[in-house]
DNA sequence: TTGTATT
């Protein structure tokens, strides 16, 4: 059942070079012979001081440690092999960590296996590479305030004096244009630090609004942002408790606003689905509510010019400028220019409608509904905010990928800007979305414009297909259909 | 153009 692998060893563990190893790993493998907790020195095999922990990806979910062991033993004695499982559901996550006793084994395994073979049932080749935790040290830089004309080579030239550059990527928008920033990865932290010291603020590129930004790429922040986005999605538009944003602060508010803006622009992009429009309307309401209730800098209707024409102002007269992205000051300043959801959205979907809706416009009807629905609740909600600062809404971990048969949708022609959270927002009106996933090109970080949404019941999935298949966004129409079952043979 | 996952 195992695929045929390149054979570098005869499959027998080779201990000869491991002089100090006094016990066989199998002696402590009471579970599966592969996992052990480092902590019992008398039975733990030794590993090299510079051993590399490998990340193994594209593992079929029906293979566990004991199935994988033979594949990897080819390259040396295994110190630890752990299939990653969801912490709540125990679900196989399709990947694993692998540490060999010897560093050399890891290198051999990587070169022999990485992207070289495809495990049964997988569409993509196995991944064998150092785990993120191995390379994590701060050696990756974010570079902002570049000239948009500067190429990767230009950036390399700028940074090569400070060390060995392992990666250099210009961040680009959907149109391929530079966003004026880049990631540069050095081989070591010291090199990265040297580059920061020398280059940060050292010069201003032609056309840039401020001096060059060179800082460590902050993955924590990215993670936080993603979490916030998911949270905003999870809280759900039809859940009144979502008003209790307080604990999450300005980020959540900003996200709500952005998503409201997205929904609005989606809704007015062409054919209009009343449900989606209603959803957009409600989100705007909620965002506005939060602004008025919680934001440090209250939104004021400001100058006439800043009130968006069309949809928002006339239809929701009591809420000033719900899509007031301009006036919003609750976000921590993006002093470094590092792209966040905000930046992406800002250059992507236009938050303001291009033209006013007609009276017959379903969006306006939707807004009428909102006024009825949300208007009277406004004061009550106000009170809620001030007195209740309760436990955060329960986070439902988004572990589940697939729902039951008939509940999983494949969506194509998504807007470039849509991520998991936006995808989820778009489909929440039709039911309980248990997962949403937009595919992203690993190299460019750009959406591949397709993704999946899973509901917890087939009726929601069908409703979503009915309403959203063919939904026009910009020049494209969404394709929304049931996900192809995994066993479906592909044509050609 | 059909689930890319990092203890």
Coordinates of C-alpha atoms (C1' of nucleotides) in Angstrom, one line a residue:
Chain A
X1 CA 0.0 0.0 0.0
X2 CA 2.9 2.3 0.4
X3 CA 4.2 4.1 -2.5
X4 CA 7.6 3.2 -3.7
X5 CA 10.2 5.4 -2.3
X6 CA 13.7 6.1 -3.3
X7 CA 15.9 3.8 -1.3
X8 CA 18.9 5.2 0.3
X9 CA 19.1 2.6 3.1
X10 CA 18.0 -0.9 3.3
X11 CA 15.2 -0.1 5.6
X12 CA 17.1 -1.2 8.7
X13 CA 17.9 1.4 11.2
X14 CA 21.5 2.2 11.1
X15 CA 23.0 2.9 14.5
X16 CA 26.6 2.7 13.6
X17 CA 27.3 6.3 13.7
X18 CA 25.4 6.9 16.8
X19 CA 27.9 5.9 19.2
X20 CA 26.2 7.0 22.4
X21 CA 22.9 5.4 21.6
X22 CA 22.3 2.7 24.0
X23 CA 18.7 1.8 23.5
X24 CA 16.5 1.1 20.7
X25 CA 13.6 3.5 20.2
X26 CA 11.2 0.6 20.0
X27 CA 11.6 -0.1 23.6
X28 CA 9.7 3.0 24.6
X29 CA 7.1 2.8 21.9
X30 CA 4.3 1.4 23.8
X31 CA 1.7 3.3 21.8
X32 CA 2.9 3.2 18.3
X33 CA 6.6 2.9 18.5
X34 CA 7.1 6.4 17.3
X35 CA 5.9 8.9 19.8
X36 CA 7.6 9.4 23.0
X37 CA 7.8 12.2 25.4
X38 CA 11.3 13.4 25.9
X39 CA 11.6 13.1 29.6
X40 CA 12.8 9.6 30.4
X41 CA 16.4 9.8 29.6
X42 CA 17.1 6.1 30.1
X43 CA 14.9 5.1 27.2
X44 CA 15.1 8.0 24.8
X45 CA 17.2 7.7 21.8
X46 CA 19.7 10.4 21.3
X47 CA 19.4 12.8 18.5
X48 CA 21.9 15.1 17.1
X49 CA 22.2 18.5 18.7
X50 CA 21.5 20.1 15.4
X51 CA 18.7 17.7 14.4
X52 CA 16.1 19.2 12.2
X53 CA 12.4 18.8 12.8
X54 CA 10.7 18.2 9.6
X55 CA 7.2 19.2 8.6
X56 CA 5.5 16.5 6.5
X57 CA 2.5 17.6 4.5
X58 CA 0.1 16.0 2.1
X59 CA -0.4 13.0 4.2
X60 CA -3.6 11.0 3.5
X61 CA -5.8 11.3 6.6
X62 CA -6.1 7.5 6.9
X63 CA -2.4 7.1 7.5
X64 CA -1.1 7.2 11.0
X65 CA 2.3 7.1 12.6
X66 CA 2.8 3.4 12.1
X67 CA 1.8 3.6 8.4
X68 CA 4.2 6.5 7.9
X69 CA 7.1 5.1 9.8
X70 CA 8.3 2.7 7.1
X71 CA 8.4 5.4 4.5
X72 CA 10.6 7.6 6.6
X73 CA 12.8 5.0 8.1
X74 CA 14.4 4.6 4.8
X75 CA 16.5 7.6 5.5
X76 CA 17.6 7.0 9.1
X77 CA 16.5 6.3 12.5
X78 CA 13.4 8.2 13.6
X79 CA 13.6 10.1 16.9
X80 CA 10.0 11.2 16.9
X81 CA 7.1 11.1 14.4
X82 CA 3.8 12.7 15.3
X83 CA 0.8 13.1 13.1
X84 CA -0.9 16.4 13.8
X85 CA -4.4 16.0 15.1
X86 CA -7.0 18.5 16.0
X87 CA -6.9 19.1 19.7
X88 CA -10.6 18.9 20.2
X89 CA -11.8 16.4 17.7
X90 CA -8.7 14.3 17.3
X91 CA -9.1 14.7 13.5
X92 CA -6.0 13.9 11.5
X93 CA -4.8 17.2 10.1
X94 CA -3.1 15.7 7.1
X95 CA 0.4 16.6 8.2
X96 CA 3.0 15.5 10.7
X97 CA 6.3 16.4 12.4
X98 CA 9.2 14.2 12.0
X99 CA 12.6 14.3 13.7
X100 CA 15.4 12.0 12.8
X101 CA 18.1 11.1 15.3
X102 CA 20.6 12.5 12.8
X103 CA 20.5 15.7 11.0
X104 CA 21.8 14.0 7.9
X105 CA 18.8 11.7 7.7
X106 CA 16.5 14.7 7.6
X107 CA 18.4 16.2 4.8
X108 CA 18.3 13.0 2.9
X109 CA 14.6 12.5 3.4
X110 CA 13.9 16.0 2.4
X111 CA 15.8 15.8 -0.9
X112 CA 14.5 12.4 -1.7
X113 CA 10.8 13.0 -0.8
X114 CA 9.9 16.6 -0.9
X115 CA 7.6 17.2 -3.8
X116 CA 8.8 13.9 -5.3
X117 CA 6.0 11.6 -4.6
X118 CA 2.3 11.8 -4.2
X119 CA 0.7 9.6 -1.5
X120 CA -2.3 7.6 -2.5
X121 CA -5.4 9.8 -2.7
X122 CA -3.6 13.1 -2.6
X123 CA -3.6 15.6 -5.4
X124 CA -0.4 17.2 -4.5
X125 CA 3.0 15.8 -3.7
X126 CA 4.3 15.1 -0.3
X127 CA 5.9 18.0 1.5
X128 CA 9.0 17.3 3.5
X129 CA 10.8 20.4 4.8
X130 CA 12.0 21.9 8.0
X131 CA 9.1 22.8 10.3
X132 CA 8.3 26.4 10.8
X133 CA 9.5 26.1 14.3
X134 CA 12.9 25.3 13.0
X135 CA 13.4 28.3 10.9
X136 CA 11.4 30.6 13.0
X137 CA 14.1 32.8 14.5
X138 CA 13.7 36.3 13.4
X139 CA 15.4 36.3 10.1
X140 CA 12.5 37.4 7.9
X141 CA 12.1 41.0 7.3
X142 CA 9.2 43.1 6.1
X143 CA 10.3 45.9 3.9
X144 CA 7.8 48.7 3.3
X145 CA 7.8 51.9 1.5
X146 CA 9.5 50.6 -1.6
X147 CA 9.1 52.2 -4.9
X148 CA 6.4 50.2 -6.7
X149 CA 8.7 49.9 -9.7
X150 CA 11.4 48.1 -7.7
X151 CA 11.8 44.5 -8.7
X152 CA 12.9 41.6 -6.6
X153 CA 16.4 42.0 -8.0
X154 CA 16.4 45.7 -6.9
X155 CA 15.5 44.7 -3.4
X156 CA 18.1 41.9 -3.4
X157 CA 20.7 44.4 -4.4
X158 CA 19.7 46.6 -1.6
X159 CA 19.8 43.9 1.0
X160 CA 22.6 41.6 -0.1
X161 CA 25.3 43.5 1.5
X162 CA 24.1 42.4 4.9
X163 CA 23.9 38.7 4.5
X164 CA 22.8 35.7 2.6
X165 CA 19.3 36.2 1.2
X166 CA 17.3 33.0 1.2
X167 CA 14.0 34.5 0.0
X168 CA 13.0 37.8 -1.5
X169 CA 9.4 38.4 -2.5
X170 CA 7.7 41.5 -3.6
X171 CA 4.1 41.7 -2.5
X172 CA 1.9 42.2 -5.4
X173 CA -1.8 42.9 -5.9
X174 CA -4.2 41.0 -8.1
X175 CA -3.1 43.0 -11.1
X176 CA 0.5 42.0 -10.5
X177 CA 1.5 45.5 -9.5
X178 CA 3.8 45.9 -6.5
X179 CA 2.3 46.9 -3.3
X180 CA 5.5 48.7 -2.5
X181 CA 6.6 46.1 0.1
X182 CA 8.5 42.9 0.2
X183 CA 9.7 40.1 2.4
X184 CA 13.3 39.4 2.7
X185 CA 14.6 36.3 4.5
X186 CA 18.2 36.0 5.6
X187 CA 20.0 32.9 6.8
X188 CA 20.3 34.3 10.2
X189 CA 18.9 36.6 12.7
X190 CA 22.1 38.6 12.8
X191 CA 22.1 39.3 9.2
X192 CA 18.5 40.4 9.4
X193 CA 19.3 42.7 12.3
X194 CA 22.2 44.2 10.4
X195 CA 19.9 45.0 7.5
X196 CA 17.4 46.7 9.8
X197 CA 20.1 48.7 11.5
X198 CA 21.5 49.9 8.2
X199 CA 18.4 50.4 6.1
X200 CA 15.4 51.2 8.2
X201 CA 14.5 54.8 7.6
X202 CA 17.8 55.3 5.7
X203 CA 16.3 56.6 2.6
X204 CA 13.0 57.5 0.9
X205 CA 12.3 55.8 -2.4
X206 CA 11.0 58.0 -5.2
X207 CA 7.3 58.0 -5.1
X208 CA 7.1 56.6 -1.5
X209 CA 5.3 58.6 1.1
X210 CA 7.8 58.0 3.8
X211 CA 11.2 56.5 4.4
X212 CA 12.1 52.9 3.9
X213 CA 10.6 50.5 6.4
X214 CA 12.7 47.5 7.4
X215 CA 11.5 45.4 10.3
X216 CA 11.1 41.9 11.3
X217 CA 8.1 40.4 9.7
X218 CA 5.6 40.1 12.4
X219 CA 3.9 36.8 12.1
X220 CA 2.2 37.2 15.4
X221 CA 0.3 40.1 14.1
X222 CA -0.7 38.3 11.0
X223 CA -2.0 35.5 13.2
X224 CA -3.9 37.9 15.3
X225 CA -5.5 39.5 12.4
X226 CA -6.5 36.2 11.0
X227 CA -8.0 35.2 14.3
X228 CA -9.9 38.5 14.5
X229 CA -11.3 38.0 11.0
X230 CA -12.4 34.5 11.8
X231 CA -13.9 35.7 15.0
X232 CA -15.9 38.3 13.3
X233 CA -17.1 35.6 10.9
X234 CA -17.9 33.2 13.7
X235 CA -19.9 35.6 15.7
X236 CA -22.4 35.7 12.9
X237 CA -24.5 38.5 11.6
X238 CA -27.7 37.3 13.0
X239 CA -26.4 36.8 16.5
X240 CA -27.3 39.8 18.6
X241 CA -24.7 38.9 21.1
X242 CA -22.2 39.9 18.5
X243 CA -22.8 43.4 19.5
X244 CA -20.8 42.8 22.6
X245 CA -17.7 43.5 20.9
X246 CA -16.0 45.3 23.6
X247 CA -13.6 42.7 24.8
X248 CA -12.1 42.5 21.3
X249 CA -11.4 46.1 20.9
X250 CA -10.9 48.2 17.8
X251 CA -9.7 45.4 15.6
X252 CA -12.9 43.7 15.6
X253 CA -14.7 46.9 14.9
X254 CA -12.5 47.6 12.0
X255 CA -13.1 44.2 10.6
X256 CA -16.8 44.5 10.9
X257 CA -16.6 47.7 9.0
X258 CA -14.4 46.3 6.3
X259 CA -16.6 43.4 5.9
X260 CA -19.7 45.5 5.8
X261 CA -18.1 47.6 3.1
X262 CA -17.2 44.5 1.2
X263 CA -20.7 43.1 1.4
X264 CA -22.2 46.3 0.4
X265 CA -20.0 46.6 -2.7
X266 CA -20.6 43.0 -3.5
X267 CA -24.2 43.5 -3.2
X268 CA -24.2 46.5 -5.5
X269 CA -21.8 45.0 -7.9
X270 CA -24.6 43.6 -10.1
X271 CA -27.4 41.2 -9.6
X272 CA -28.5 41.5 -6.2
X273 CA -29.6 38.9 -3.7
X274 CA -31.9 40.2 -1.1
X275 CA -30.5 37.9 1.6
X276 CA -27.0 39.0 0.9
X277 CA -28.0 42.6 0.8
X278 CA -29.7 42.3 4.1
X279 CA -26.7 40.7 5.5
X280 CA -24.5 43.6 4.3
X281 CA -27.0 46.0 5.7
X282 CA -27.0 44.4 9.0
X283 CA -23.3 44.4 9.2
X284 CA -23.1 48.0 8.5
X285 CA -25.6 48.6 11.2
X286 CA -23.6 46.7 13.6
X287 CA -20.4 48.4 12.6
X288 CA -22.0 51.7 13.0
X289 CA -23.4 50.7 16.3
X290 CA -20.1 49.8 17.6
X291 CA -18.5 53.0 16.3
X292 CA -21.1 55.1 18.1
X293 CA -21.1 53.0 21.2
X294 CA -17.5 52.2 21.8
X295 CA -15.0 53.9 19.6
X296 CA -12.7 56.3 21.3
X297 CA -13.0 58.7 18.4
X298 CA -16.7 59.1 17.6
X299 CA -17.7 59.1 14.1
X300 CA -19.1 62.4 13.0
X301 CA -20.9 63.0 9.8
X302 CA -18.0 65.3 9.0
X303 CA -17.9 67.3 5.8
X304 CA -20.6 66.7 3.3
X305 CA -18.1 65.2 1.0
X306 CA -17.3 62.3 3.2
X307 CA -20.7 60.9 3.4
X308 CA -21.0 58.2 0.8
X309 CA -23.7 58.7 -1.7
X310 CA -26.4 56.3 -2.3
X311 CA -27.1 53.3 -0.2
X312 CA -26.0 54.1 3.2
X313 CA -26.9 57.6 4.2
X314 CA -30.4 57.9 2.8
X315 CA -31.4 54.4 3.7
X316 CA -30.2 54.5 7.3
X317 CA -30.6 58.0 8.3
X318 CA -30.1 57.6 12.0
X319 CA -26.7 56.1 11.6
X320 CA -24.0 58.5 10.4
X321 CA -21.8 57.2 7.7
X322 CA -21.8 53.6 8.5
X323 CA -19.0 52.8 6.0
X324 CA -16.9 55.6 7.3
X325 CA -13.6 53.9 6.7
X326 CA -12.0 57.3 6.1
X327 CA -13.0 58.6 9.5
X328 CA -12.2 55.5 11.5
X329 CA -9.5 56.0 13.9
X330 CA -9.9 52.9 16.1
X331 CA -7.2 50.9 14.3
X332 CA -3.8 50.9 15.7
X333 CA -1.7 53.0 13.4
X334 CA -0.1 51.1 10.6
X335 CA 3.1 53.0 11.0
X336 CA 5.1 50.4 9.3
X337 CA 3.0 50.0 6.3
X338 CA 2.9 46.3 6.7
X339 CA -0.1 45.0 4.9
X340 CA -3.1 44.0 6.9
X341 CA -6.6 43.2 6.0
X342 CA -7.2 46.9 5.9
X343 CA -4.6 47.5 3.3
X344 CA -5.8 44.7 1.2
X345 CA -9.4 45.7 1.3
X346 CA -8.6 49.3 0.7
X347 CA -7.0 48.7 -2.6
X348 CA -9.4 46.0 -3.5
X349 CA -13.1 46.4 -3.3
X350 CA -14.4 49.8 -3.4
X351 CA -16.3 50.6 -0.3
X352 CA -18.5 53.2 -1.8
X353 CA -21.3 52.4 -4.2
X354 CA -20.8 53.9 -7.6
X355 CA -24.4 54.9 -8.0
X356 CA -27.4 55.3 -6.0
X357 CA -29.9 52.5 -5.9
X358 CA -33.2 53.0 -7.4
X359 CA -36.3 52.7 -5.4
X360 CA -36.9 49.2 -6.7
X361 CA -33.4 48.2 -5.7
X362 CA -33.6 45.2 -3.5
X363 CA -30.8 46.6 -1.4
X364 CA -32.9 49.4 -0.4
X365 CA -35.7 47.1 0.4
X366 CA -33.2 45.3 2.5
X367 CA -32.3 48.5 4.3
X368 CA -35.9 49.1 5.0
X369 CA -36.0 45.8 6.7
X370 CA -32.9 46.7 8.7
X371 CA -34.5 49.9 10.0
X372 CA -37.4 48.0 11.2
X373 CA -35.3 45.3 12.7
X374 CA -32.4 47.2 14.1
X375 CA -33.7 50.6 14.6
X376 CA -35.9 50.0 17.7
X377 CA -33.2 47.9 19.2
X378 CA -30.7 50.6 19.2
X379 CA -31.1 52.0 22.6
X380 CA -31.4 48.6 24.2
X381 CA -28.2 47.6 22.5
X382 CA -26.5 50.7 23.9
X383 CA -27.4 49.6 27.4
X384 CA -26.1 46.2 26.7
X385 CA -22.8 47.5 25.7
X386 CA -22.2 49.5 28.8
X387 CA -23.3 47.1 31.4
X388 CA -22.5 43.8 29.9
X389 CA -18.8 43.2 29.4
X390 CA -19.2 39.5 29.7
X391 CA -17.3 36.5 28.6
X392 CA -16.4 36.7 25.0
X393 CA -18.8 34.9 22.7
X394 CA -17.8 31.3 22.6
X395 CA -15.2 30.6 20.0
X396 CA -16.2 27.7 17.9
X397 CA -13.0 26.3 16.7
X398 CA -12.9 26.1 13.0
X399 CA -11.4 22.7 12.9
X400 CA -14.0 21.0 10.8
X401 CA -13.2 21.1 7.1
X402 CA -15.9 19.1 5.5
X403 CA -19.5 18.8 6.4
X404 CA -21.7 15.9 5.7
X405 CA -22.3 14.8 2.1
X406 CA -24.2 17.4 0.2
X407 CA -23.2 20.2 2.6
X408 CA -20.0 21.2 1.0
X409 CA -19.8 23.9 -1.7
X410 CA -17.1 24.6 -4.2
X411 CA -17.1 28.3 -5.1
X412 CA -15.2 29.7 -8.0
X413 CA -14.7 33.2 -9.4
X414 CA -14.3 34.7 -5.9
X415 CA -13.1 38.3 -5.8
X416 CA -9.4 38.4 -5.4
X417 CA -9.7 40.1 -2.1
X418 CA -11.8 37.5 -0.4
X419 CA -10.2 35.4 2.3
X420 CA -11.7 32.8 4.5
X421 CA -13.6 35.3 6.6
X422 CA -15.2 37.1 3.7
X423 CA -16.2 33.8 2.1
X424 CA -17.8 32.8 5.3
X425 CA -19.6 36.2 5.6
X426 CA -21.0 35.8 2.2
X427 CA -22.5 32.4 3.0
X428 CA -23.6 32.9 6.6
X429 CA -27.1 34.1 5.5
X430 CA -27.9 30.7 4.3
X431 CA -27.1 28.7 7.3
X432 CA -24.5 27.5 9.8
X433 CA -21.2 27.7 8.1
X434 CA -18.9 25.2 9.7
X435 CA -15.9 26.0 7.6
X436 CA -14.7 28.3 4.8
X437 CA -11.5 28.1 3.0
X438 CA -10.1 30.2 0.2
X439 CA -7.2 28.7 -1.6
X440 CA -4.1 30.8 -1.7
X441 CA -1.1 30.5 -3.9
X442 CA 1.7 29.7 -1.6
X443 CA 4.3 31.5 -3.6
X444 CA 2.5 34.8 -4.1
X445 CA 0.0 34.7 -1.2
X446 CA -2.7 35.6 -3.7
X447 CA -6.1 34.0 -3.6
X448 CA -6.6 31.5 -6.3
X449 CA -10.2 32.8 -6.4
X450 CA -11.8 29.6 -5.4
X451 CA -12.7 28.0 -2.2
X452 CA -14.9 25.9 -0.1
X453 CA -17.8 26.5 2.2
X454 CA -19.3 23.8 4.4
X455 CA -22.7 24.0 6.0
X456 CA -24.0 21.6 8.6
X457 CA -27.0 20.7 6.6
X458 CA -27.8 20.1 2.9
X459 CA -30.7 22.5 2.8
X460 CA -28.5 25.4 3.6
X461 CA -26.1 24.3 0.9
X462 CA -28.9 24.1 -1.6
X463 CA -30.2 27.5 -0.6
X464 CA -26.8 29.0 -1.0
X465 CA -26.4 27.5 -4.4
X466 CA -29.8 28.8 -5.4
X467 CA -29.0 32.3 -4.2
X468 CA -25.4 32.7 -5.0
X469 CA -24.6 30.6 -8.0
X470 CA -24.3 33.2 -10.8
X471 CA -24.1 36.0 -8.4
X472 CA -22.3 38.8 -10.2
X473 CA -19.3 40.5 -8.7
X474 CA -17.6 42.9 -10.9
X475 CA -17.1 41.3 -14.2
X476 CA -17.4 37.8 -12.9
X477 CA -20.2 35.6 -11.7
X478 CA -19.7 33.2 -8.9
X479 CA -19.9 29.6 -9.6
X480 CA -21.4 27.8 -6.6
X481 CA -21.9 24.1 -6.7
X482 CA -21.6 21.1 -4.5
X483 CA -18.0 20.1 -4.0
X484 CA -17.0 17.2 -6.1
X485 CA -16.8 14.1 -4.0
X486 CA -13.3 13.0 -3.4
X487 CA -13.6 9.7 -5.2
X488 CA -15.0 11.3 -8.3
X489 CA -12.6 10.6 -11.1
X490 CA -11.3 13.5 -12.8
X491 CA -11.9 13.8 -16.5
X492 CA -8.9 13.2 -18.6
Chain B
dT1 C1' -11.1 25.2 -11.1
dT2 C1' -12.3 20.8 -5.7
dG3 C1' -9.9 21.2 1.4
dT4 C1' -2.1 24.1 2.2
dA5 C1' -2.2 21.2 7.2
dT6 C1' 3.1 24.0 11.6
dT7 C1' 2.7 20.3 18.1

